[in-house]
Amino acid sequence: MNIQALLNEKVAAAMTAAGAPEGSPAAVRQSAKAQFGDYQANGVMGVAKKLGCNPREFAQKVLDNLDLSEMAEKVEIAGPGFINIFLNDAWLAKQADMALTDSRLAVTKEAPQTIVVDYSAPNVAKEMHVGHLRSTIIGDAVVRTLEFLGHNVIRANHLGDWGTQFGMLIANMVRKEQDGADVSMNISDLEGFYRESKILYDEDPEFGETARNYVVRLQSGDEYCKEKWKQLVEITLKQNQRNYDRLSVSLTDKDVMGESTYNSMLPGIVADLKEKGLAVEDDGAVVVFLDEYKNKDGEPMGVIIQKRDGGYLYTTTDIACAKYRYENLNAERVLYFIDSRQHQHLMMAWTIVRKAGYVPEEVSLEHHAFGMMLGKDGKPFKTRAGGTVRLADLLDEAEERAFKLIDSKESDFTQEEKRHIATTVAMASVKYADLSKHRTTDYIFDWDNMLSFEGNTAPYMQYAYTRIASIFNKAGISPEDLEGNIILADEKEKALASKLLQFEEAVQQVAREGLPHMMCSYLYELAGAFSSFYEACPILNSEGETKQSRLRLAALTARTIKQGLDLLGINTLDRM
Ligand code: ARG
């Protein structure tokens, strides 16, 4: 149950009954301090101002119309007209017990929507690098969250699998084959292969000519070229999959809907945009002029959708892709997890999409942008030599560092166990460090921070989970065998229960705003509430129903942490 949403509804209804205009926001929030109750409604002041009445008096009228007798033990007016709501202990305890015995922690499913999520989207014949890491990790966390809420999620990996670069890549493949090389093996260093092809293209006119010829053949559907192209795509996918698997990212080959998916739609789209009067011939190219965007001279900006040589562009593909997602996939909502530097590109494509009527307004197209990953020096994350960091190398380094850390601690783990713990902690750290930051800002990649057992980090959260598992071990009780009910006698017990019941709010927020850091913040607060509880309320040394109740709170905390981390794509360990 989403307590905040429920209170919001009830207070809003009471406000309307007290004379507020229909639809006035109750603005119920979690209270910042315990003295302000568990929740606070802030909407009264705004309405009172509009109505021209005294806010505290209006707040009283709202209270006269508000019945929270079951949920709250105290509702009071504070300051200029805030309404502070103190939840009832018995009611909270009952909700917590219900969450504990429910397989989804009593999180209600939402009315299912078909939601397409565009994420990861690396490019063929290029290694995945750290730039694709953010899209992959953040997108996957949101995908998991949306599925948990019952939505029909379509993962769309918009692989960069088309473009004129394939001419030179195919030409280089053919060249190597003629030299008798086994190409499938040789391209294992894709980045190097790409660079080599580019150099040949730039420096060898004959090679350039051959490459351009292959582009034409590929575009006209030549079987031989298509075969070569497919080979390149497959090698790339295999390499990417290794990264996805290491990171527990839920993408598979089935989710690939690369740029080439839309090729057959492009001529029709250009013709249609011309017919609708949106696109015009301009100096041999086809261009859409947008009043919404001005160029340097203050004139409508031109978006090229077909080049003079007949070729199509990244924007043309994104126009087709949005149309396809609505028409063929029946998307009701489309989320794009793409670098913020592509914002204008997307906005221009979507302006055209809306003007052409390809996707109706009620289907939201959302750019969930993210900033860059920076090194400790505040500059874009690079290798020491200044090159882009291969994702696979980054993950190797994470494992090595985590292993050193785990190995340096006193423990009775075998080498093999240590390896397993190190890998789990390493992948979690790389992911969590990214997920826990607000995605729209650039973020600093810092090994020491992310592997720290203190602060809002993966090791801290994983350890918080493991610690509770060890309490049950020591108690010799399995969480399934607990009896009795949760009783909230101590202030810390109540604070913990209140936090536990905010899980659904965090889940829904991530789903709505595509901001996984909200789940991280929630889990971090939850772990903090558990620590305070654990310090103030002994578990193992307590007796009878108190012990059962505290163990129940501990069990619910462990399950909530595990579920929350799972939605983020982070694995837990029973021992570490
Ligand atoms: N492949 C692109 C890149 O590496 C990202 C594609 C994002 N998705 C999209 N629909 N444009 O920058």
GROMACS .gro file of C-alpha atoms in nm, residues 182-416:
model
  235
  182ASP     CA    1   3.986  -1.635  -3.992
  183VAL     CA    2   3.787  -1.318  -3.956
  184SER     CA    3   3.556  -1.430  -3.678
  185MET     CA    4   3.861  -1.465  -3.456
  186ASN     CA    5   4.040  -1.158  -3.573
  187ILE     CA    6   3.760  -0.922  -3.487
  188SER     CA    7   3.774  -1.019  -3.123
  189ASP     CA    8   3.952  -0.691  -3.089
  190LEU     CA    9   3.671  -0.501  -3.249
  191GLU     CA   10   3.795  -0.161  -3.151
  192GLY     CA   11   4.127  -0.232  -3.321
  193PHE     CA   12   3.955  -0.368  -3.628
  194TYR     CA   13   3.745  -0.055  -3.651
  195ARG     CA   14   4.048   0.170  -3.618
  196GLU     CA   15   4.240  -0.027  -3.878
  197SER     CA   16   3.946  -0.005  -4.121
  198LYS     CA   17   3.923   0.368  -4.067
  199ILE     CA   18   4.291   0.421  -4.135
  200LEU     CA   19   4.272   0.218  -4.455
  201TYR     CA   20   3.967   0.415  -4.557
  202ASP     CA   21   4.132   0.750  -4.496
  203GLU     CA   22   4.469   0.664  -4.647
  204ASP     CA   23   4.412   0.416  -4.927
  205PRO     CA   24   4.203   0.561  -5.213
  206GLU     CA   25   4.148   0.220  -5.367
  207PHE     CA   26   4.022   0.081  -5.037
  208GLY     CA   27   3.797   0.387  -5.002
  209GLU     CA   28   3.647   0.324  -5.342
  210THR     CA   29   3.578  -0.042  -5.256
  211ALA     CA   30   3.426   0.062  -4.924
  212ARG     CA   31   3.188   0.312  -5.087
  213ASN     CA   32   3.090   0.046  -5.334
  214TYR     CA   33   3.001  -0.189  -5.050
  215VAL     CA   34   2.782   0.080  -4.891
  216VAL     CA   35   2.576   0.103  -5.208
  217ARG     CA   36   2.552  -0.274  -5.234
  218LEU     CA   37   2.454  -0.314  -4.870
  219GLN     CA   38   2.186  -0.047  -4.899
  220SER     CA   39   2.036  -0.210  -5.204
  221GLY     CA   40   2.005  -0.538  -5.017
  222ASP     CA   41   2.293  -0.731  -5.176
  223GLU     CA   42   2.303  -1.077  -5.015
  224TYR     CA   43   2.681  -1.106  -4.990
  225CYS     CA   44   2.712  -0.772  -4.814
  226LYS     CA   45   2.421  -0.848  -4.587
  227GLU     CA   46   2.591  -1.171  -4.485
  228LYS     CA   47   2.912  -0.987  -4.395
  229TRP     CA   48   2.716  -0.723  -4.210
  230LYS     CA   49   2.533  -0.990  -4.013
  231GLN     CA   50   2.863  -1.147  -3.916
  232LEU     CA   51   2.981  -0.817  -3.771
  233VAL     CA   52   2.656  -0.770  -3.580
  234GLU     CA   53   2.679  -1.118  -3.433
  235ILE     CA   54   3.037  -1.081  -3.315
  236THR     CA   55   2.943  -0.755  -3.148
  237LEU     CA   56   2.637  -0.900  -2.981
  238LYS     CA   57   2.834  -1.190  -2.840
  239GLN     CA   58   3.084  -0.953  -2.683
  240ASN     CA   59   2.813  -0.727  -2.543
  241GLN     CA   60   2.630  -1.023  -2.397
  242ARG     CA   61   2.936  -1.112  -2.194
  243ASN     CA   62   2.925  -0.765  -2.038
  244TYR     CA   63   2.551  -0.786  -1.975
  245ASP     CA   64   2.586  -1.124  -1.808
  246ARG     CA   65   2.869  -1.012  -1.585
  247LEU     CA   66   2.664  -0.714  -1.476
  248SER     CA   67   2.340  -0.913  -1.432
  249VAL     CA   68   2.174  -0.690  -1.689
  250SER     CA   69   1.854  -0.850  -1.815
  251LEU     CA   70   1.914  -0.780  -2.187
  252THR     CA   71   1.948  -1.066  -2.437
  253ASP     CA   72   1.979  -1.094  -2.816
  254LYS     CA   73   1.601  -1.101  -2.835
  255ASP     CA   74   1.588  -0.740  -2.720
  256VAL     CA   75   1.797  -0.605  -3.004
  257MET     CA   76   1.599  -0.365  -3.221
  258GLY     CA   77   1.883  -0.196  -3.398
  259GLU     CA   78   1.872   0.105  -3.626
  260SER     CA   79   1.845  -0.125  -3.929
  261THR     CA   80   1.503  -0.242  -3.805
  262TYR     CA   81   1.358   0.078  -3.945
  263ASN     CA   82   1.532   0.086  -4.285
  264SER     CA   83   1.229  -0.020  -4.482
  265MET     CA   84   1.016   0.253  -4.324
  266LEU     CA   85   1.245   0.542  -4.417
  267PRO     CA   86   1.150   0.611  -4.783
  268GLY     CA   87   0.782   0.610  -4.688
  269ILE     CA   88   0.839   0.850  -4.402
  270VAL     CA   89   1.028   1.097  -4.618
  271ALA     CA   90   0.756   1.080  -4.884
  272ASP     CA   91   0.484   1.122  -4.622
  273LEU     CA   92   0.652   1.420  -4.457
  274LYS     CA   93   0.684   1.583  -4.798
  275GLU     CA   94   0.321   1.515  -4.875
  276LYS     CA   95   0.214   1.663  -4.541
  277GLY     CA   96   0.408   1.976  -4.631
  278LEU     CA   97   0.643   1.930  -4.338
  279ALA     CA   98   0.951   1.840  -4.541
  280VAL     CA   99   1.086   2.027  -4.842
  281GLU     CA  100   1.364   1.979  -5.095
  282ASP     CA  101   1.650   2.208  -5.010
  283ASP     CA  102   1.963   2.215  -5.218
  284GLY     CA  103   1.910   1.851  -5.316
  285ALA     CA  104   1.850   1.727  -4.961
  286VAL     CA  105   1.516   1.679  -4.786
  287VAL     CA  106   1.475   1.904  -4.486
  288VAL     CA  107   1.213   1.975  -4.218
  289PHE     CA  108   1.224   2.335  -4.096
  290LEU     CA  109   1.116   2.372  -3.737
  291ASP     CA  110   0.986   2.703  -3.604
  292GLU     CA  111   1.037   2.569  -3.254
  293TYR     CA  112   1.414   2.573  -3.299
  294LYS     CA  113   1.608   2.870  -3.428
  295ASN     CA  114   1.949   2.867  -3.588
  296LYS     CA  115   2.219   3.127  -3.525
  297ASP     CA  116   2.047   3.380  -3.753
  298GLY     CA  117   1.715   3.340  -3.572
  299GLU     CA  118   1.564   3.143  -3.859
  300PRO     CA  119   1.378   2.814  -3.826
  301MET     CA  120   1.626   2.531  -3.787
  302GLY     CA  121   1.649   2.279  -4.067
  303VAL     CA  122   1.661   1.910  -3.980
  304ILE     CA  123   1.795   1.702  -4.267
  305ILE     CA  124   1.605   1.376  -4.305
  306GLN     CA  125   1.756   1.267  -4.637
  307LYS     CA  126   2.095   1.363  -4.770
  308ARG     CA  127   2.171   1.469  -5.122
  309ASP     CA  128   2.314   1.125  -5.199
  310GLY     CA  129   1.986   0.966  -5.090
  311GLY     CA  130   2.118   0.846  -4.753
  312TYR     CA  131   1.910   0.874  -4.437
  313LEU     CA  132   2.019   1.001  -4.099
  314TYR     CA  133   2.013   0.912  -3.731
  315THR     CA  134   1.717   1.149  -3.689
  316THR     CA  135   1.519   0.987  -3.970
  317THR     CA  136   1.565   0.654  -3.796
  318ASP     CA  137   1.449   0.792  -3.463
  319ILE     CA  138   1.136   0.935  -3.627
  320ALA     CA  139   1.058   0.593  -3.773
  321CYS     CA  140   1.147   0.420  -3.450
  322ALA     CA  141   0.900   0.626  -3.242
  323LYS     CA  142   0.628   0.560  -3.499
  324TYR     CA  143   0.704   0.188  -3.494
  325ARG     CA  144   0.695   0.169  -3.117
  326TYR     CA  145   0.350   0.322  -3.113
  327GLU     CA  146   0.202   0.145  -3.417
  328ASN     CA  147   0.364  -0.196  -3.403
  329LEU     CA  148   0.453  -0.241  -3.037
  330ASN     CA  149   0.142  -0.059  -2.908
  331ALA     CA  150   0.351   0.145  -2.668
  332GLU     CA  151   0.158   0.358  -2.422
  333ARG     CA  152   0.476   0.509  -2.288
  334VAL     CA  153   0.831   0.515  -2.428
  335LEU     CA  154   1.135   0.583  -2.210
  336TYR     CA  155   1.471   0.666  -2.369
  337PHE     CA  156   1.783   0.636  -2.155
  338ILE     CA  157   2.031   0.836  -2.358
  339ASP     CA  158   2.320   1.071  -2.290
  340SER     CA  159   2.202   1.430  -2.230
  341ARG     CA  160   2.410   1.547  -2.526
  342GLN     CA  161   2.152   1.386  -2.754
  343HIS     CA  162   1.863   1.583  -2.604
  344GLN     CA  163   1.821   1.828  -2.888
  345HIS     CA  164   1.842   1.548  -3.142
  346LEU     CA  165   1.555   1.364  -2.971
  347MET     CA  166   1.345   1.675  -2.923
  348MET     CA  167   1.370   1.762  -3.291
  349ALA     CA  168   1.285   1.407  -3.398
  350TRP     CA  169   0.984   1.402  -3.165
  351THR     CA  170   0.863   1.746  -3.271
  352ILE     CA  171   0.847   1.606  -3.624
  353VAL     CA  172   0.681   1.286  -3.497
  354ARG     CA  173   0.407   1.486  -3.323
  355LYS     CA  174   0.353   1.725  -3.613
  356ALA     CA  175   0.315   1.435  -3.853
  357GLY     CA  176   0.071   1.272  -3.612
  358TYR     CA  177   0.277   0.952  -3.589
  359VAL     CA  178   0.241   0.926  -3.212
  360PRO     CA  179  -0.058   1.080  -3.033
  361GLU     CA  180   0.000   1.321  -2.743
  362GLU     CA  181  -0.136   1.080  -2.482
  363VAL     CA  182   0.154   0.844  -2.550
  364SER     CA  183   0.447   0.996  -2.368
  365LEU     CA  184   0.791   1.000  -2.524
  366GLU     CA  185   1.032   1.061  -2.241
  367HIS     CA  186   1.401   1.141  -2.260
  368HIS     CA  187   1.560   1.024  -1.936
  369ALA     CA  188   1.890   1.193  -1.989
  370PHE     CA  189   2.208   1.135  -1.795
  371GLY     CA  190   2.535   1.315  -1.756
  372MET     CA  191   2.886   1.197  -1.819
  373MET     CA  192   3.106   0.971  -1.617
  374LEU     CA  193   3.411   1.167  -1.503
  375GLY     CA  194   3.745   1.063  -1.364
  376LYS     CA  195   3.863   1.173  -1.019
  377ASP     CA  196   4.020   1.477  -1.187
  378GLY     CA  197   3.676   1.594  -1.299
  379LYS     CA  198   3.755   1.530  -1.664
  380PRO     CA  199   3.584   1.272  -1.885
  381PHE     CA  200   3.674   0.922  -1.772
  382LYS     CA  201   3.970   0.798  -1.977
  383THR     CA  202   4.256   0.550  -1.956
  384ARG     CA  203   4.594   0.679  -1.843
  385ALA     CA  204   4.695   0.703  -2.206
  386GLY     CA  205   4.387   0.915  -2.274
  387GLY     CA  206   4.183   0.652  -2.457
  388THR     CA  207   3.827   0.540  -2.391
  389VAL     CA  208   3.801   0.278  -2.120
  390ARG     CA  209   3.676  -0.060  -2.241
  391LEU     CA  210   3.388  -0.172  -2.026
  392ALA     CA  211   3.531  -0.523  -1.997
  393ASP     CA  212   3.860  -0.383  -1.861
  394LEU     CA  213   3.677  -0.169  -1.612
  395LEU     CA  214   3.489  -0.472  -1.480
  396ASP     CA  215   3.811  -0.672  -1.457
  397GLU     CA  216   3.969  -0.399  -1.252
  398ALA     CA  217   3.666  -0.382  -1.023
  399GLU     CA  218   3.695  -0.755  -0.954
  400GLU     CA  219   4.063  -0.733  -0.885
  401ARG     CA  220   4.023  -0.444  -0.643
  402ALA     CA  221   3.732  -0.609  -0.463
  403PHE     CA  222   3.928  -0.931  -0.427
  404LYS     CA  223   4.224  -0.752  -0.272
  405LEU     CA  224   3.989  -0.584  -0.030
  406ILE     CA  225   3.809  -0.904   0.072
  407ASP     CA  226   4.136  -1.097   0.090
  408SER     CA  227   4.287  -0.840   0.326
  409LYS     CA  228   4.015  -0.904   0.584
  410GLU     CA  229   4.033  -1.174   0.848
  411SER     CA  230   3.789  -1.452   0.755
  412ASP     CA  231   3.744  -1.826   0.722
  413PHE     CA  232   3.636  -1.811   0.359
  414THR     CA  233   3.799  -2.040   0.103
  415GLN     CA  234   3.969  -1.886  -0.200
  416GLU     CA  235   3.671  -1.983  -0.409
   0.00000   0.00000   0.00000
